[in-house]
XYZ file of C-alpha atoms in Angstrom:
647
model
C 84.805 75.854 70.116
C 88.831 76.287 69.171
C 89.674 78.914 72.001
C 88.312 81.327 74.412
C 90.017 84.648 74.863
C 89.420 86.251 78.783
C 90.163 89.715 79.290
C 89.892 91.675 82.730
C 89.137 95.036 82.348
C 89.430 97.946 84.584
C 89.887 101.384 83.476
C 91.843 101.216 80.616
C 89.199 101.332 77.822
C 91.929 102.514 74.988
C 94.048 99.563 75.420
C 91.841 97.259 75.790
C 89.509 99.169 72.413
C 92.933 98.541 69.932
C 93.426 94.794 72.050
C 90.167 93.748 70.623
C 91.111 95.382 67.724
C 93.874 92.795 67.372
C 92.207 89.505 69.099
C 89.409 89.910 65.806
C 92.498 89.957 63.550
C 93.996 87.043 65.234
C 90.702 84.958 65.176
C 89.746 85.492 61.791
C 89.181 82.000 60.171
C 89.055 80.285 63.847
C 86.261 79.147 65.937
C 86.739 81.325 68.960
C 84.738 83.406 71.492
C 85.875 86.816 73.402
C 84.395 87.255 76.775
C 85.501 90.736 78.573
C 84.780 91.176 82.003
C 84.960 94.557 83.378
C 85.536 94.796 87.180
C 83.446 98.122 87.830
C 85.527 100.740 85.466
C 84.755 104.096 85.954
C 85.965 105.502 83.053
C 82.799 104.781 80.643
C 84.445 101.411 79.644
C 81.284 99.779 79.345
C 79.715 102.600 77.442
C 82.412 103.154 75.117
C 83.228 99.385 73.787
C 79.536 97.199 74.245
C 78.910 99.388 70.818
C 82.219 99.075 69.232
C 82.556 95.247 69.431
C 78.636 93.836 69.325
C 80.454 90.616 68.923
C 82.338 90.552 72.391
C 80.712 89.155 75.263
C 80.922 91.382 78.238
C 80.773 90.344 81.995
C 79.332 93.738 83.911
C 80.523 93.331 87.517
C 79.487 95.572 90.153
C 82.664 95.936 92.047
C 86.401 95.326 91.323
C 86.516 91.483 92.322
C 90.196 91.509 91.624
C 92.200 89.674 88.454
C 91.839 86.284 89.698
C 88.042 86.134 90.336
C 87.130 88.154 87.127
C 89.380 85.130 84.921
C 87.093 82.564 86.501
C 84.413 84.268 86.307
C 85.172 84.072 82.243
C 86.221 80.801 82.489
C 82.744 79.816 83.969
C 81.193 80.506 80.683
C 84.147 79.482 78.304
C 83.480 76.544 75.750
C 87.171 76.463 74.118
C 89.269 73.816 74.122
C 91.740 76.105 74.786
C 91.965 78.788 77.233
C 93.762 82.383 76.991
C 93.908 84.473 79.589
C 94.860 88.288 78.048
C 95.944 91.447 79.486
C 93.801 94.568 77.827
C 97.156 96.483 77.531
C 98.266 93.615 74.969
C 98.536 93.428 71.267
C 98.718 90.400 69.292
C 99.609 89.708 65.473
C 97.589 88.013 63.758
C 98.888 84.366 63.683
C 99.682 84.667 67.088
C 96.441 81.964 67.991
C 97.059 79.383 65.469
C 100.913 79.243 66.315
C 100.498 78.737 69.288
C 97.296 76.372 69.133
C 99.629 74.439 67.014
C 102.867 74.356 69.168
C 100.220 72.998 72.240
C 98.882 70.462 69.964
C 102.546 69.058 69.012
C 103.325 68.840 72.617
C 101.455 66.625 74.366
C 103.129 67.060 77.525
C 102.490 71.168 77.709
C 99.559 71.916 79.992
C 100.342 76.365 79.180
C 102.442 78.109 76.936
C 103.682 81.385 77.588
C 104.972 84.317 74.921
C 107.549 86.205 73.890
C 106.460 90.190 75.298
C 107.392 93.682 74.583
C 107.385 96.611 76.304
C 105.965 99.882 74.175
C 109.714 100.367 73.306
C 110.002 97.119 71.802
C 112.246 95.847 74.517
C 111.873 92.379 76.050
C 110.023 91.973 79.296
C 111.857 89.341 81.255
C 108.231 88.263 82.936
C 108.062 86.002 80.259
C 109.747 83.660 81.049
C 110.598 82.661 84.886
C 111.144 80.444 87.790
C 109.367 79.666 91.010
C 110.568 82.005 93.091
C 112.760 80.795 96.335
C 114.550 82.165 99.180
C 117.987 82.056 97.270
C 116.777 84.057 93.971
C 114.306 86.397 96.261
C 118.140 87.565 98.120
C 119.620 87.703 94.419
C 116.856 89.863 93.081
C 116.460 92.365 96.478
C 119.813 92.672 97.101
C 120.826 93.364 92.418
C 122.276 90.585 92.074
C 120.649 89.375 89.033
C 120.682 92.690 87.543
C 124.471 93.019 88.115
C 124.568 89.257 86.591
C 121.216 89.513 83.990
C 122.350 86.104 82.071
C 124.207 83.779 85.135
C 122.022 80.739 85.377
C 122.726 81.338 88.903
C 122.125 85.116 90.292
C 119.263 85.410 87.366
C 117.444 82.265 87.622
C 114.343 84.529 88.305
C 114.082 85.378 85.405
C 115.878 82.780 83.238
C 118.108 84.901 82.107
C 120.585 82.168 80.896
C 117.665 80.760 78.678
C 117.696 82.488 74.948
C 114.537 84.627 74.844
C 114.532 84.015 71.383
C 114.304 79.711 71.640
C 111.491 78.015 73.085
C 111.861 76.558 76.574
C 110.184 74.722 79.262
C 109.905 76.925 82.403
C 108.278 77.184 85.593
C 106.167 80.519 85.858
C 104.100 81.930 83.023
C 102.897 85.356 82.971
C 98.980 86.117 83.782
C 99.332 88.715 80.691
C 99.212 85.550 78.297
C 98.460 82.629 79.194
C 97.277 79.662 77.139
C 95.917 76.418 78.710
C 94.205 73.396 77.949
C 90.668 72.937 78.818
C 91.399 69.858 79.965
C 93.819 71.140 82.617
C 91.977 73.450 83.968
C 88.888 70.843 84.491
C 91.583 68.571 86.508
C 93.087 71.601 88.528
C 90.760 74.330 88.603
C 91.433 78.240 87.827
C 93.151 81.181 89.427
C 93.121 81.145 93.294
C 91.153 83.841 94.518
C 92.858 84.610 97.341
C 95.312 86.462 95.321
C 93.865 89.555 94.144
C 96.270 90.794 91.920
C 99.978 89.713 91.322
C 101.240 85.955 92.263
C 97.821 84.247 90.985
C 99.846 83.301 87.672
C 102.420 82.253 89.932
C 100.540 80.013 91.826
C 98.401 78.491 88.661
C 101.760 77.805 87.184
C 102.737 75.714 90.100
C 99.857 74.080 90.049
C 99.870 72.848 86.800
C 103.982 71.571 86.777
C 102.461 70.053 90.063
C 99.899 67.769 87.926
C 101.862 66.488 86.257
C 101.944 68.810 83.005
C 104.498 71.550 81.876
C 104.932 75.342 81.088
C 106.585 76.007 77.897
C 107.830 79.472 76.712
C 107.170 80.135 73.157
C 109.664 82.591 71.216
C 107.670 82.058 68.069
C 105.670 84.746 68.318
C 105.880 88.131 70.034
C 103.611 90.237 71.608
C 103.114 93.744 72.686
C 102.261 94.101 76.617
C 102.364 98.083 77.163
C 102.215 97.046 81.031
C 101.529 98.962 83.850
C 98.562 100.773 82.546
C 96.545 99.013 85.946
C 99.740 99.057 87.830
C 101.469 101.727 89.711
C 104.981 100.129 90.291
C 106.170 103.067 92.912
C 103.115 103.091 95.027
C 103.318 101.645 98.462
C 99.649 99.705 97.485
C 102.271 98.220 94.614
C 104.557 97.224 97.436
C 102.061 95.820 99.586
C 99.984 93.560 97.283
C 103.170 92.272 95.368
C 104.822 90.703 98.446
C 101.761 89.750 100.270
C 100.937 87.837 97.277
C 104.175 86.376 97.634
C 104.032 85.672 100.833
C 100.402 83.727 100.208
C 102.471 81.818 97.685
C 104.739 80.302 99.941
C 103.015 79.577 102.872
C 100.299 77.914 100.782
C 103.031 75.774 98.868
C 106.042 75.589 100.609
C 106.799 74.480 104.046
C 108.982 73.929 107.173
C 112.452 76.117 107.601
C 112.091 77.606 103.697
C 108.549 78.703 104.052
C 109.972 80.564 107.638
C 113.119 81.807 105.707
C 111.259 83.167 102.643
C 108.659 84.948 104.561
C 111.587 86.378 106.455
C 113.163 87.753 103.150
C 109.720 88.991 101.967
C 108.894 90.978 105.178
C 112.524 92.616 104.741
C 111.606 92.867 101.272
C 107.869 94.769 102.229
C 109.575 97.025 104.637
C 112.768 98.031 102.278
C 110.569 98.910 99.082
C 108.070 100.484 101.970
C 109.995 102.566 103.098
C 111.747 103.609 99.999
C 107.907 104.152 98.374
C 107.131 106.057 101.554
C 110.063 108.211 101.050
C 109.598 109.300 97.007
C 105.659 109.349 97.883
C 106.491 111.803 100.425
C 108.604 114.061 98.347
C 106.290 113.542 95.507
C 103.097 114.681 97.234
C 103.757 116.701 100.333
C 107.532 117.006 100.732
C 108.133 118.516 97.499
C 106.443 122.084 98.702
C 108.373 121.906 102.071
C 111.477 121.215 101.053
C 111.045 123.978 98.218
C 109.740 126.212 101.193
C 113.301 125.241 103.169
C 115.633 126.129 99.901
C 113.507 129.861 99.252
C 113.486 130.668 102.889
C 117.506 129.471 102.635
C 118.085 131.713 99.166
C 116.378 134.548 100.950
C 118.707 134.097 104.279
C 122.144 133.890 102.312
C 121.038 136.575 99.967
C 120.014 138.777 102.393
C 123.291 137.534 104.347
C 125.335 138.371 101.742
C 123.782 141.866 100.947
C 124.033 143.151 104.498
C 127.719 142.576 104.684
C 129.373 143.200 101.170
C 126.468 145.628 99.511
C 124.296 147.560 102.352
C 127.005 147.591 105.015
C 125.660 150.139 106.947
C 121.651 149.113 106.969
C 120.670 147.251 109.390
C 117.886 144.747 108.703
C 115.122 144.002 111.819
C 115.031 140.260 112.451
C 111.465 140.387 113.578
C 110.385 142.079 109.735
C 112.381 139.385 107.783
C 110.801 136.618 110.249
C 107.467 137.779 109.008
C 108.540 139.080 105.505
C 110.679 135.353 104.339
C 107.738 133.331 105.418
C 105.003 135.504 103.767
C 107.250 135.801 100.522
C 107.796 131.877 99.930
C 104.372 131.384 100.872
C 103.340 133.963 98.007
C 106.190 131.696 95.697
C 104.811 128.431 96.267
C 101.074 129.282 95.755
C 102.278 130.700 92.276
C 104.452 127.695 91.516
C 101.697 125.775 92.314
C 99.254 127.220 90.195
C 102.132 127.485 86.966
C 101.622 123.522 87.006
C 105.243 122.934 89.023
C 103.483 120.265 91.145
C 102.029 118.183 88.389
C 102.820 114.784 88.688
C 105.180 115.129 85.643
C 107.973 118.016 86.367
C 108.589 119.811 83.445
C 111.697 122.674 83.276
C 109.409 125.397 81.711
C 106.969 125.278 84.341
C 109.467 125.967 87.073
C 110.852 128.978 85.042
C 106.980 129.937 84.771
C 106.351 129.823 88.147
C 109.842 131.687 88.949
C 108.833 134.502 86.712
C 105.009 134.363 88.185
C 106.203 134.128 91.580
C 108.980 137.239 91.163
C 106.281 139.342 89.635
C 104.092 138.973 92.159
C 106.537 139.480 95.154
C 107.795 142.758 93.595
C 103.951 143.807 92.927
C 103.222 142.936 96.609
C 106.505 144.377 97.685
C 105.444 148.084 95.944
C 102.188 148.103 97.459
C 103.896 147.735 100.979
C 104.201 150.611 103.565
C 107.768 152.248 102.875
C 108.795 151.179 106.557
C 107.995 146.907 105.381
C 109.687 147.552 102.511
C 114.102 146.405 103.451
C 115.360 145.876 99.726
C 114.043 144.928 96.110
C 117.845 143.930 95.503
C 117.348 140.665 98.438
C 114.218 139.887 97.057
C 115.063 139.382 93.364
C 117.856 138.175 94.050
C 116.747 135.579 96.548
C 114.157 134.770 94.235
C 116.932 133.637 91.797
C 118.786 131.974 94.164
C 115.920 130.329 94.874
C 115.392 129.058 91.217
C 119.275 127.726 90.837
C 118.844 125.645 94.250
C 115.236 124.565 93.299
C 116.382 123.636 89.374
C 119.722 121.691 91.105
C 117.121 119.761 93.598
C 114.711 118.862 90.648
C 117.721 117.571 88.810
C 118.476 115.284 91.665
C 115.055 113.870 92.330
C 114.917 113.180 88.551
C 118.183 110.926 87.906
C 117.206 109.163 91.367
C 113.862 108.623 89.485
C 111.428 110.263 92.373
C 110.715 112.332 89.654
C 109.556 111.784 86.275
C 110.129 114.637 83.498
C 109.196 112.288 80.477
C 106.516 114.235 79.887
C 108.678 117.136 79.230
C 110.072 115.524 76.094
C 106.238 114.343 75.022
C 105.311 117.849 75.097
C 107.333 118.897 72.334
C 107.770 115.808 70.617
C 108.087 115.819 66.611
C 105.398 113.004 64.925
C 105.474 111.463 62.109
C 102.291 108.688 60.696
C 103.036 105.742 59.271
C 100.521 104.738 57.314
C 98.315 105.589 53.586
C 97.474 108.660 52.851
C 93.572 107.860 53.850
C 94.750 106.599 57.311
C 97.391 109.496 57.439
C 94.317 111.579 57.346
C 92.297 109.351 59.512
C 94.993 110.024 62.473
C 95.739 113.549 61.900
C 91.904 114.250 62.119
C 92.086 112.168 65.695
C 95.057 113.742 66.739
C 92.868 117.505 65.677
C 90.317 116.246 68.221
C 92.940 115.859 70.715
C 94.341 118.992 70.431
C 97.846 117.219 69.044
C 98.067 117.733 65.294
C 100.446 120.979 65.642
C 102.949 118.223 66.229
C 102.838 116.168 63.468
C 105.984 116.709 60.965
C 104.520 114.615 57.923
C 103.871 110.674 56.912
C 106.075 107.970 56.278
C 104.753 105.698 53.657
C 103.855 101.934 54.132
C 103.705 101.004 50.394
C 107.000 100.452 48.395
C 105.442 102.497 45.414
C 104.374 105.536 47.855
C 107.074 108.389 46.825
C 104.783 111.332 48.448
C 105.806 110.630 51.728
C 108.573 112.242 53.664
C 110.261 107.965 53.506
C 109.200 104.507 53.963
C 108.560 102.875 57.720
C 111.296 100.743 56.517
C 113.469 103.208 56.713
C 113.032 104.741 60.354
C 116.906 104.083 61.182
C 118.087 106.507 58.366
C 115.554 108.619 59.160
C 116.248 109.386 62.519
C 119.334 110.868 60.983
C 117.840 113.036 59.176
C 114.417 114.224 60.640
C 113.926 115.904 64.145
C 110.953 113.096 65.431
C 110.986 111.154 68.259
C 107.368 109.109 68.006
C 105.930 107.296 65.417
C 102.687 106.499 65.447
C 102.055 103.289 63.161
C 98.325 102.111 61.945
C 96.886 99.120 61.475
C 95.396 98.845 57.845
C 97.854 98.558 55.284
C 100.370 97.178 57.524
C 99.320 94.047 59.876
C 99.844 93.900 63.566
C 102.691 91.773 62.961
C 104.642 94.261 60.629
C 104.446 96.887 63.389
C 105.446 94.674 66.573
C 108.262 93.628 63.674
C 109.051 97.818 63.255
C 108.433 97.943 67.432
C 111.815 95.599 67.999
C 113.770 97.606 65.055
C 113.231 101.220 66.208
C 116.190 103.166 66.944
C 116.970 103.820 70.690
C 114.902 107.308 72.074
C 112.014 106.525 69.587
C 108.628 106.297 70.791
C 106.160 104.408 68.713
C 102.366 104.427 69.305
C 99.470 102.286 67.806
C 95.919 102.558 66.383
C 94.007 100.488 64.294
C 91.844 101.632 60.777
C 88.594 102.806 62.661
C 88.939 102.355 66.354
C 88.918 106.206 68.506
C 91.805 105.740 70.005
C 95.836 106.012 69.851
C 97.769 103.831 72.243
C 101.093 103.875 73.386
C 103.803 103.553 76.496
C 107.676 104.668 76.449
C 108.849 101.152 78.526
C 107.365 99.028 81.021
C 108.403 101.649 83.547
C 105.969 104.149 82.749
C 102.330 104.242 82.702
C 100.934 103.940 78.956
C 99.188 107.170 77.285
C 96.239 106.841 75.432
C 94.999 109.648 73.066
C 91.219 109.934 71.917
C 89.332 112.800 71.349
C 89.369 113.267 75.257
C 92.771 114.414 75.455
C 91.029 117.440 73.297
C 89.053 119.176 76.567
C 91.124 122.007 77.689
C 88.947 121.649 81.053
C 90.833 118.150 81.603
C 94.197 120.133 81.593
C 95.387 120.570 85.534
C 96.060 123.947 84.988
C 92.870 125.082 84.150
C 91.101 123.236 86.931
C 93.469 124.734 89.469
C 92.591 127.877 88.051
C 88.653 127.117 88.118
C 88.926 125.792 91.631
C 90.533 129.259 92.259
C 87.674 130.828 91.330
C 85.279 128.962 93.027
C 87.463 129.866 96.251
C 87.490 133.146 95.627
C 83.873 133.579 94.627
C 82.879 131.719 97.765
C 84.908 133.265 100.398
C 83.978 137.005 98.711
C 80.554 136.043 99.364
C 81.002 134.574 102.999
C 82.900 137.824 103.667
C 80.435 140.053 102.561
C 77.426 138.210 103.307
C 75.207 141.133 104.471
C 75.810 143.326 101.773
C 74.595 140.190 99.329
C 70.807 140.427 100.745
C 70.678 143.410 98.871
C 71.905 141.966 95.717
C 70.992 137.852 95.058
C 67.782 137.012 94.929
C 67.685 134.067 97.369
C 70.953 135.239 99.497
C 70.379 132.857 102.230
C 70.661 129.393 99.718
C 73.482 131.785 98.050
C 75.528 131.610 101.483
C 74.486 127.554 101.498
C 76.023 127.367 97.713
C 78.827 129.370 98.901
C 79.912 127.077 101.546
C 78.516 123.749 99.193
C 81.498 124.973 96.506
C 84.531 125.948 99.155
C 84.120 122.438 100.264
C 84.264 121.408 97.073
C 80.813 120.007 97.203
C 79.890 122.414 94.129
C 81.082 123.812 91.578
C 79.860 127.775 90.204
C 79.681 126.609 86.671
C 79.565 123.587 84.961
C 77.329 121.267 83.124
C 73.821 121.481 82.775
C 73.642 117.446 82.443
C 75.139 114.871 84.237
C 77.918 113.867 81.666
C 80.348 110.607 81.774
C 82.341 111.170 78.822
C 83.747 114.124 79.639
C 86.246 115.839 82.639
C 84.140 114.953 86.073
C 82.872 118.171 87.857
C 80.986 118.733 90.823
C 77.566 119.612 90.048
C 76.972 123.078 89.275
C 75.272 126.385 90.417
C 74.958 127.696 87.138
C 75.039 125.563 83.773
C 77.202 126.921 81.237
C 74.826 128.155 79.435
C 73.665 130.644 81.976
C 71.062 128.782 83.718
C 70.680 127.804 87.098
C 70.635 123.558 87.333
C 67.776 124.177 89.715
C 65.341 125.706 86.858
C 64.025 123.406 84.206
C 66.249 123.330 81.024
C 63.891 123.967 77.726
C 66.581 122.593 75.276
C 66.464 119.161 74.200
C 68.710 116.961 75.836
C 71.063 116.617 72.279
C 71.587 120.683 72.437
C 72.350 120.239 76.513
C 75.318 117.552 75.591
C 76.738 119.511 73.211
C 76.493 122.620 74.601
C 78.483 120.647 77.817
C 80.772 119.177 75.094
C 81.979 122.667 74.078
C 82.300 124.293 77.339
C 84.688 121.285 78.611
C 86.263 121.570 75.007
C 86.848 125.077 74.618
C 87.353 125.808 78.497
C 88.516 129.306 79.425
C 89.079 130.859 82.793
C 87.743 134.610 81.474
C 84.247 132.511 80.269
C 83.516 131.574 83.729
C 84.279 134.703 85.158
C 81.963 136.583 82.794
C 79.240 134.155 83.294
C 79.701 134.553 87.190
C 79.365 138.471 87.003
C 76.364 138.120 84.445
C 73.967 135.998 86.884
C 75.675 137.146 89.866
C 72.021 137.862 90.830
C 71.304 134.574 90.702
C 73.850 132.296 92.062
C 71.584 131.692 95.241
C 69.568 128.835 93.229
């Protein structure tokens, strides 16, 4: 056996669906094996790719055992004479293998070689090539340093940055995202260290083969594409804390005496710094964000009313204990409509907080007519606090996004222009996948991938004078006509602000990330289920709220309506705690949006009654209520078997 390919999985089925993709283009010709082992996904990995890729051996762990004990667990059963250890968020063109096969074989002294890697952008990573790390480039890197100084052989020794990315070098620290060794190494020194369980396990294997006697070498010959961060979540204080504590096993497992003391030291500062600054953006992110909104209405209401009392109602006077009550009760009223116009999604988009502003003032001024005429003080202060309130808010958001607590890429993605490079088969092949998605509106046209194609809107050669010309900012190349090499070739040409995406002829899936800063995006036929959009779940947990505490409320009037009122008031309590769910599906389904179990299947039935339809008819029928999801279907299903919601 030539080579074994090892690929931990978790939860990123996509990437690693168009990875294989791209390992059985790389291996054509070769003697090699592919051995996958998935550390307990729960995203229907298993499901989805055993079928796909019949010749992939798959390892079916029962719990996430961590990166380091899933590789060994792969490397148990390898045969190769040469080992690679591959991310699932990678793509490789296809001579990648034999290159670098043949650069290992004309170096005797290499025990691992290490690649070139790009980001989704086509930007080098700087992971790919490093150094051990040490006390003195630890206080480079945490205090910017070395990105103040990214190419001094002394500030960025890190990463190497005085080493050409483009000429192969000998270096200390391969990355765990490729890594190619020698059978015969690993026999003498053993694989990963299983103490680490994710981050500073490639670290340590690197050390430990420079340490026997063998070296690292960074190969520039080929290139890669590592989308990174599709298992990672690089602001996250769990981020934080494994990095450094993986670190810190590093060093006190191979160095010793004062530097061991002084680099733990730096580390702990290290922890506690990015802690705290995680702590701080998690805060705003999750919980703060409301508040401080809360602090800048009830502010906007203050000034406005401030400023009304003295320059336009001079001679009203406004009660403080009514606008104690009345500020409060108004910004809560704001930020339960902001929250359900999508403002507190975990990507901030500028049209939802003009939603919500507009949602929010409708409903104040609704509330505000229905009050008692001696509540009401003055429309004028509330609309206009209201859009004080959205200047202040919009000026915040602003803020939080150029410190980057906030991300509003997905503000751009929503309206982004596509065009397909590919035939006119695969063109159709996409759009049809992109139809399933619910993201064809988007795409402008194809750009052609044969010199003699003149029915496209250009050729993919041509993206740079296209740009120029044609409002698109992703491109979303396929692999059938053109290799994997020609696009990771188009990836490092693209013009700055373009973001390219990949599939492959006959996989389900389109892959893609914007840098290594951002967690990847994967579309699939998934992305398609308007019941998988956090809108609409907010608004079907509203319902099942509402529904529930209605029925709590009026309990003893319901023993004269539903049938079984007392397991009615069970359900009721069963979905407010989220235990339930009014409607949903009548099967348990794990390919499509997770719901609680249901009251009432979608097709009318209670789950406790016996379905008559086959189970085919049940799976579709679930299929097109998660597809075709509306908040007005679940209402008039609710009032239809009100009778019987106490199943």
């Amino acid at each position: 056996m030539q080579l074994s390919v090892i690929i931990v999985n978790f939860n990123v089925k996509h990437f690693l669906e168009q990875c294989l993709c791209s390992v059985q283009k790389a291996i054509a010709g070769m003697e090699v094996e592919i051995i996958v082992v998935d550390n307990n996904s729960t995203d229907n990995s298993i499901e989805y790719l055993v079928p796909r890729f019949p010749a992939v051996r798959f390892i079916i762990n029962k719990e996430n055992t961590g990166f380091a004990k899933g590789c060994n667990q792969g490397l148990q059963q390898a045969k190769g004479d040469y080992i690679l250890f591959l991310n699932p968020d990678t793509i490789v063109p296809e001579d990648c293998f034999r290159q670098c096969i043949s650069f290992l074989q004309a170096h005797p002294d290499a025990g691992a070689l290490g690649i070139k890697m790009l980001d989704g952008s086509g930007k080098f990573l700087k992971e790919s090539k490093r150094a051990f790390p040490s006390p003195r480039t630890s206080l480079y890197k945490l205090f910017g340093l070395a990105k103040l100084f990214p190419h001094s052989k002394l500030f960025s020794r890190y990463h190497l940055g005085h080493l050409d990315e483009n000429q192969n070098n000998e270096v200390d620290v391969l990355a765990g995202a490729f890594m190619m060794i020698k059978k015969e190494v690993l026999d003498k020194i053993g694989g990963f260290d299983e103490t680490f369980f994710m981050y500073g396990e490639d670290v340590d294997l690197s050390y430990r083969i420079q340490k026997a006697g063998f070296k690292n070498y960074y190969f520039a010959g080929s290139s890669i594409i590592h989308f990174k961060g599709e298992s990672t979540r690089k602001g996250s204080m769990n981020y934080v804390r494994m990095f450094y504590n993986a670190m810190s096993i590093f060093v006190r497992k191979h160095y010793g005496g004062s530097r061991a003391g002084i680099f733990n030291f730096l580390i702990h500062v290290a922890i506690w710094f990015r802690a705290g600054l995680s702590a701080l953006s998690g805060f705003i992110r999750k919980i703060g964000l409301p508040l401080i909104d809360a602090g800048l209405i009830l502010v906007s209401f203050w000034i406005i009313k401030t400023v009304w009392a003295s320059y336009v109602r001079t001679e009203t006077e406004y009660e403080n204990i009514l606008l104690w009550v009345a500020f409060p009760a108004f910004t809560i009223f704001y930020l339960v409509a902001a929250y359900y116009a999508g403002l507190y999604d975990r990507w901030y988009r500028w049209s939802e907080l003009i939603r919500s502003t507009l949602v929010a003032s409708i409903v104040l001024l609704a509330g505000y007519a229905l009050l008692p005429e001696q509540y009401r003080f003055s429309r004028g202060i509330l609309l206009f606090g209201v859009l004080l309130a959205f200047v202040l808010i919009s000026i915040f958001r602003l803020i939080l996004i150029s410190s980057k607590v906030l991300n509003s890429n997905k503000e751009k993605s929503a309206h982004t222009n596509t065009l397909i490079a590919g035939s006119e088969k695969e063109y159709e092949q996409i759009l049809q996948l992109l139809k399933e998605a619910g993201q064809h509106d988007r795409v402008l046209g194809r750009v052609s991938v044969s010199e003699n194609d003149t029915t496209a809107l250009s050729n993919w050669k041509n993206l740079q004078k296209l740009s120029a010309t044609v409002p698109f900012r992703e491109i979303i190349f396929c692999r059938g006509t053109l290799s994997f090499a020609d696009i990771i070739g188009a990836f490092q040409a693209m013009p700055h602000g373009l973001v390219a995406k990949i599939h492959t002829t006959g996989s389900s899936s389109i892959v893609g990330s914007d840098s290594k800063d951002t967690s990847g995006e994967a579309v699939s036929k998934e992305n398609g289920y308007k019941l998988a959009e956090p809108y609409n779940r907010r608004l079907k947990r509203l319902i099942d709220v509402s529904v529930s505490l209605a029925g709590i409320i009026t309990f003893p009037v319901q023993f004269f309506i539903i049938k079984k009122p007392f397991h009615f008031f069970s359900n009721c309590f069963s979905v407010l705690f989220a235990q339930k769910t009014w409607i949903g599906y009548a099967i348990k389904e794990k390919n499509l949006p997770p719901l609680h179990p249901a009251v009432i299947a979608c097709n009318g039935i209670p789950v406790s009654i016996k379905q008559q339809l086959p189970t085919e008819s049940l799976q579709m029928m679930d299929y097109w209520y998660a597809r075709d999801y509306e908040l007005s279907g679940d209402l008039k299903l609710i009032w239809k078997v009100y009778r019987r919601l106490g199943h």
